[in-house]
């Protein structure tokens, strides 16, 4: 039995986020509440993770010429990753939104956006200063976005969907404790914390 895609992706992300330059930039941005810098550092880590997975990612500052139309962002999605292939119009393997707004509705919009894209892996990164604020945000996303989907469409949802809530928890042990990973069970319409 193979590991779920998110398990392999998290391991690659853990490696990428611990590299000294990216780790320090991300830690400093998070602890100081500089969320634009947090997004830039996180973008580099997500693109490096995709590269580690053997994928090519396209994002602002990381332009990839994979499709016949050259873009940094496709479909206004922050990061889109593609596998190898000869097809000119290939579909993404993974999409990620890196939402630095504190507004629950902006984060809900990011989740709605990735759920609207056909991909094997859909991830929304967001930020809360205090880790104890994460569960309430995830429950809000369930009730506002996931429950808005018709049951028939939700249970047929292909791929994995994950919300990652970053915080400043345990700054001395970065990146451990900084990211809480919540995976969607499309059958129940609920997110469960991934250990």
CSV table of C-alpha atoms in Angstrom, one decimal:
chain,number,residue,atom,x,y,z
A,1,UNK,CA,0.0,0.0,0.0
A,2,UNK,CA,1.4,3.4,-0.9
A,3,UNK,CA,1.4,6.4,1.3
A,4,UNK,CA,-1.2,9.1,0.6
A,5,UNK,CA,0.2,11.9,-1.5
A,6,UNK,CA,0.0,14.4,1.4
A,7,UNK,CA,2.3,12.2,3.5
A,8,UNK,CA,5.0,12.3,0.9
A,9,UNK,CA,4.4,16.0,0.3
A,10,UNK,CA,4.6,16.8,4.0
A,11,UNK,CA,7.9,15.0,4.3
A,12,UNK,CA,9.4,16.9,1.3
A,13,UNK,CA,8.0,20.2,2.7
A,14,UNK,CA,9.6,19.5,6.1
A,15,UNK,CA,12.9,19.1,4.4
A,16,UNK,CA,12.5,22.3,2.4
A,17,UNK,CA,11.3,24.4,5.3
A,18,UNK,CA,14.3,23.4,7.4
A,19,UNK,CA,16.9,24.6,5.0
A,20,UNK,CA,18.7,27.4,6.8
A,21,UNK,CA,17.9,30.4,4.6
A,22,UNK,CA,14.2,29.6,4.1
A,23,UNK,CA,13.7,28.5,7.7
A,24,UNK,CA,15.2,31.7,9.1
A,25,UNK,CA,13.2,33.9,6.7
A,26,UNK,CA,10.0,32.1,7.4
A,27,UNK,CA,10.5,32.0,11.2
A,28,UNK,CA,11.4,35.7,11.4
A,29,UNK,CA,8.4,36.7,9.2
A,30,UNK,CA,6.0,34.7,11.3
A,31,UNK,CA,7.2,35.7,14.7
A,32,UNK,CA,7.3,39.4,13.6
A,33,UNK,CA,3.9,39.3,11.9
A,34,UNK,CA,5.3,40.4,8.5
A,35,UNK,CA,2.8,38.3,6.5
A,36,UNK,CA,3.9,39.5,3.0
A,37,UNK,CA,7.4,38.3,3.8
A,38,UNK,CA,5.9,35.1,5.3
A,39,UNK,CA,4.1,34.5,1.9
A,40,UNK,CA,7.3,35.1,-0.1
A,41,UNK,CA,9.3,32.7,2.0
A,42,UNK,CA,6.6,30.2,2.1
A,43,UNK,CA,6.3,30.4,-1.7
A,44,UNK,CA,9.9,29.5,-2.0
A,45,UNK,CA,9.5,26.5,0.3
A,46,UNK,CA,6.4,25.2,-1.5
A,47,UNK,CA,8.1,25.5,-4.9
A,48,UNK,CA,11.2,23.7,-3.5
A,49,UNK,CA,8.8,21.0,-2.2
A,50,UNK,CA,7.3,20.5,-5.6
A,51,UNK,CA,10.8,20.3,-7.1
A,52,UNK,CA,11.6,17.6,-4.5
A,53,UNK,CA,8.5,15.7,-5.6
A,54,UNK,CA,9.8,15.7,-9.1
A,55,UNK,CA,7.3,18.3,-10.2
A,56,UNK,CA,7.7,21.7,-11.9
A,57,UNK,CA,5.9,24.5,-10.1
A,58,UNK,CA,4.9,27.9,-11.3
A,59,UNK,CA,4.4,30.9,-8.9
A,60,UNK,CA,5.2,34.5,-8.6
A,61,UNK,CA,8.9,34.8,-8.8
A,62,UNK,CA,9.1,31.2,-10.0
A,63,UNK,CA,7.9,31.3,-13.6
A,64,UNK,CA,7.8,28.0,-15.4
A,65,UNK,CA,7.2,27.6,-19.1
A,66,UNK,CA,5.2,24.4,-19.2
A,67,UNK,CA,2.0,25.4,-20.9
A,68,UNK,CA,1.7,27.2,-24.3
A,69,UNK,CA,0.8,30.3,-22.4
A,70,UNK,CA,3.7,31.6,-20.2
A,71,UNK,CA,2.5,32.7,-16.8
A,72,UNK,CA,3.8,32.9,-13.2
A,73,UNK,CA,0.4,32.2,-11.9
A,74,UNK,CA,-2.2,30.1,-13.7
A,75,UNK,CA,-5.9,30.7,-13.0
A,76,UNK,CA,-4.7,33.2,-10.3
A,77,UNK,CA,-3.7,30.3,-8.1
A,78,UNK,CA,-0.5,31.0,-6.1
A,79,UNK,CA,1.3,27.8,-6.8
A,80,UNK,CA,0.5,25.2,-9.5
A,81,UNK,CA,2.6,22.1,-10.0
A,82,UNK,CA,2.9,19.9,-13.0
A,83,UNK,CA,4.5,16.5,-13.8
A,84,UNK,CA,6.6,15.6,-16.7
A,85,UNK,CA,4.8,15.0,-20.0
A,86,UNK,CA,4.7,15.8,-23.6
A,87,UNK,CA,1.1,17.2,-23.5
A,88,UNK,CA,1.0,20.9,-24.2
A,89,UNK,CA,-2.1,21.4,-22.1
A,90,UNK,CA,-1.4,19.2,-19.1
A,91,UNK,CA,-3.4,19.5,-15.9
A,92,UNK,CA,-1.9,20.3,-12.5
A,93,UNK,CA,-0.9,17.6,-10.1
A,94,UNK,CA,-1.1,20.1,-7.2
A,95,UNK,CA,-2.4,23.6,-6.4
A,96,UNK,CA,-1.7,25.7,-3.4
A,97,UNK,CA,-3.0,29.0,-2.1
A,98,UNK,CA,-0.8,30.9,0.4
A,99,UNK,CA,-3.3,33.3,2.1
A,100,UNK,CA,-1.7,35.9,4.4
A,101,UNK,CA,-4.9,37.8,5.1
A,102,UNK,CA,-6.3,37.4,8.6
A,103,UNK,CA,-9.9,37.6,7.2
A,104,UNK,CA,-11.7,34.2,7.5
A,105,UNK,CA,-13.6,35.1,4.3
A,106,UNK,CA,-10.3,35.6,2.4
A,107,UNK,CA,-9.1,32.2,3.6
A,108,UNK,CA,-12.5,30.7,2.7
A,109,UNK,CA,-12.1,32.2,-0.8
A,110,UNK,CA,-8.7,30.5,-1.1
A,111,UNK,CA,-10.2,27.1,-0.1
A,112,UNK,CA,-13.1,27.6,-2.5
A,113,UNK,CA,-10.6,28.4,-5.2
A,114,UNK,CA,-8.5,25.3,-4.8
A,115,UNK,CA,-11.6,23.1,-4.5
A,116,UNK,CA,-12.7,24.5,-7.9
A,117,UNK,CA,-9.5,23.1,-9.6
A,118,UNK,CA,-9.1,19.5,-10.6
A,119,UNK,CA,-5.8,18.3,-9.0
A,120,UNK,CA,-4.4,15.3,-7.0
A,121,UNK,CA,-3.5,17.6,-4.2
A,122,UNK,CA,-5.0,20.9,-3.1
A,123,UNK,CA,-3.5,22.9,-0.2
A,124,UNK,CA,-4.4,26.2,1.5
A,125,UNK,CA,-1.8,27.7,3.7
A,126,UNK,CA,-3.0,30.4,6.1
A,127,UNK,CA,-1.7,32.1,9.3
A,128,UNK,CA,-2.9,32.7,12.8
A,129,UNK,CA,-0.7,34.3,15.4
A,130,UNK,CA,-2.0,32.0,18.2
A,131,UNK,CA,-2.2,28.2,17.4
A,132,UNK,CA,-5.4,27.9,19.5
A,133,UNK,CA,-7.2,30.0,16.9
A,134,UNK,CA,-6.6,27.4,14.2
A,135,UNK,CA,-9.4,24.9,15.1
A,136,UNK,CA,-12.1,27.6,15.0
A,137,UNK,CA,-10.9,28.8,11.6
A,138,UNK,CA,-11.0,25.2,10.3
A,139,UNK,CA,-14.6,24.7,11.6
A,140,UNK,CA,-15.6,28.0,9.9
A,141,UNK,CA,-14.1,26.7,6.6
A,142,UNK,CA,-16.1,23.4,7.0
A,143,UNK,CA,-19.4,25.2,7.6
A,144,UNK,CA,-18.9,28.0,5.0
A,145,UNK,CA,-17.1,26.3,2.1
A,146,UNK,CA,-17.3,22.5,2.4
A,147,UNK,CA,-20.9,22.4,3.5
A,148,UNK,CA,-21.8,24.7,0.6
A,149,UNK,CA,-20.9,21.8,-1.8
A,150,UNK,CA,-23.7,19.5,-2.7
A,151,UNK,CA,-23.2,16.1,-1.1
A,152,UNK,CA,-23.1,14.3,-4.5
A,153,UNK,CA,-20.3,16.5,-5.7
A,154,UNK,CA,-18.4,16.5,-2.5
A,155,UNK,CA,-18.2,12.7,-2.2
A,156,UNK,CA,-17.0,12.5,-5.8
A,157,UNK,CA,-14.2,15.0,-5.1
A,158,UNK,CA,-11.0,13.5,-6.4
A,159,UNK,CA,-7.6,14.1,-4.8
A,160,UNK,CA,-6.6,15.3,-1.4
A,161,UNK,CA,-7.5,18.6,0.2
A,162,UNK,CA,-5.5,20.0,3.1
A,163,UNK,CA,-5.6,23.3,5.1
A,164,UNK,CA,-2.3,24.2,6.8
A,165,UNK,CA,-2.5,26.7,9.6
A,166,UNK,CA,0.8,28.4,10.4
A,167,UNK,CA,1.4,30.1,13.7
A,168,UNK,CA,4.2,31.3,16.0
A,169,UNK,CA,3.9,28.3,18.3
A,170,UNK,CA,7.1,27.1,19.9
A,171,UNK,CA,9.4,29.5,18.0
A,172,UNK,CA,12.5,28.0,19.5
A,173,UNK,CA,11.7,24.7,17.8
A,174,UNK,CA,10.9,26.0,14.3
A,175,UNK,CA,9.5,24.5,12.1
A,176,UNK,CA,8.0,21.9,14.6
A,177,UNK,CA,4.7,23.2,16.0
A,178,UNK,CA,4.5,26.0,13.4
A,179,UNK,CA,2.2,24.2,11.0
A,180,UNK,CA,-0.9,22.3,11.8
A,181,UNK,CA,-2.2,20.1,9.0
A,182,UNK,CA,-5.9,19.5,8.5
A,183,UNK,CA,-7.1,17.0,5.9
A,184,UNK,CA,-10.6,17.0,4.4
A,185,UNK,CA,-12.7,13.8,4.5
A,186,UNK,CA,-14.9,14.4,1.5
A,187,UNK,CA,-17.4,11.8,2.8
A,188,UNK,CA,-18.1,13.6,6.1
A,189,UNK,CA,-17.3,17.1,4.9
A,190,UNK,CA,-15.0,17.5,8.0
A,191,UNK,CA,-11.3,18.3,8.4
A,192,UNK,CA,-9.3,16.1,10.7
A,193,UNK,CA,-6.0,17.1,12.2
A,194,UNK,CA,-3.1,15.1,10.7
A,195,UNK,CA,-0.5,14.0,13.3
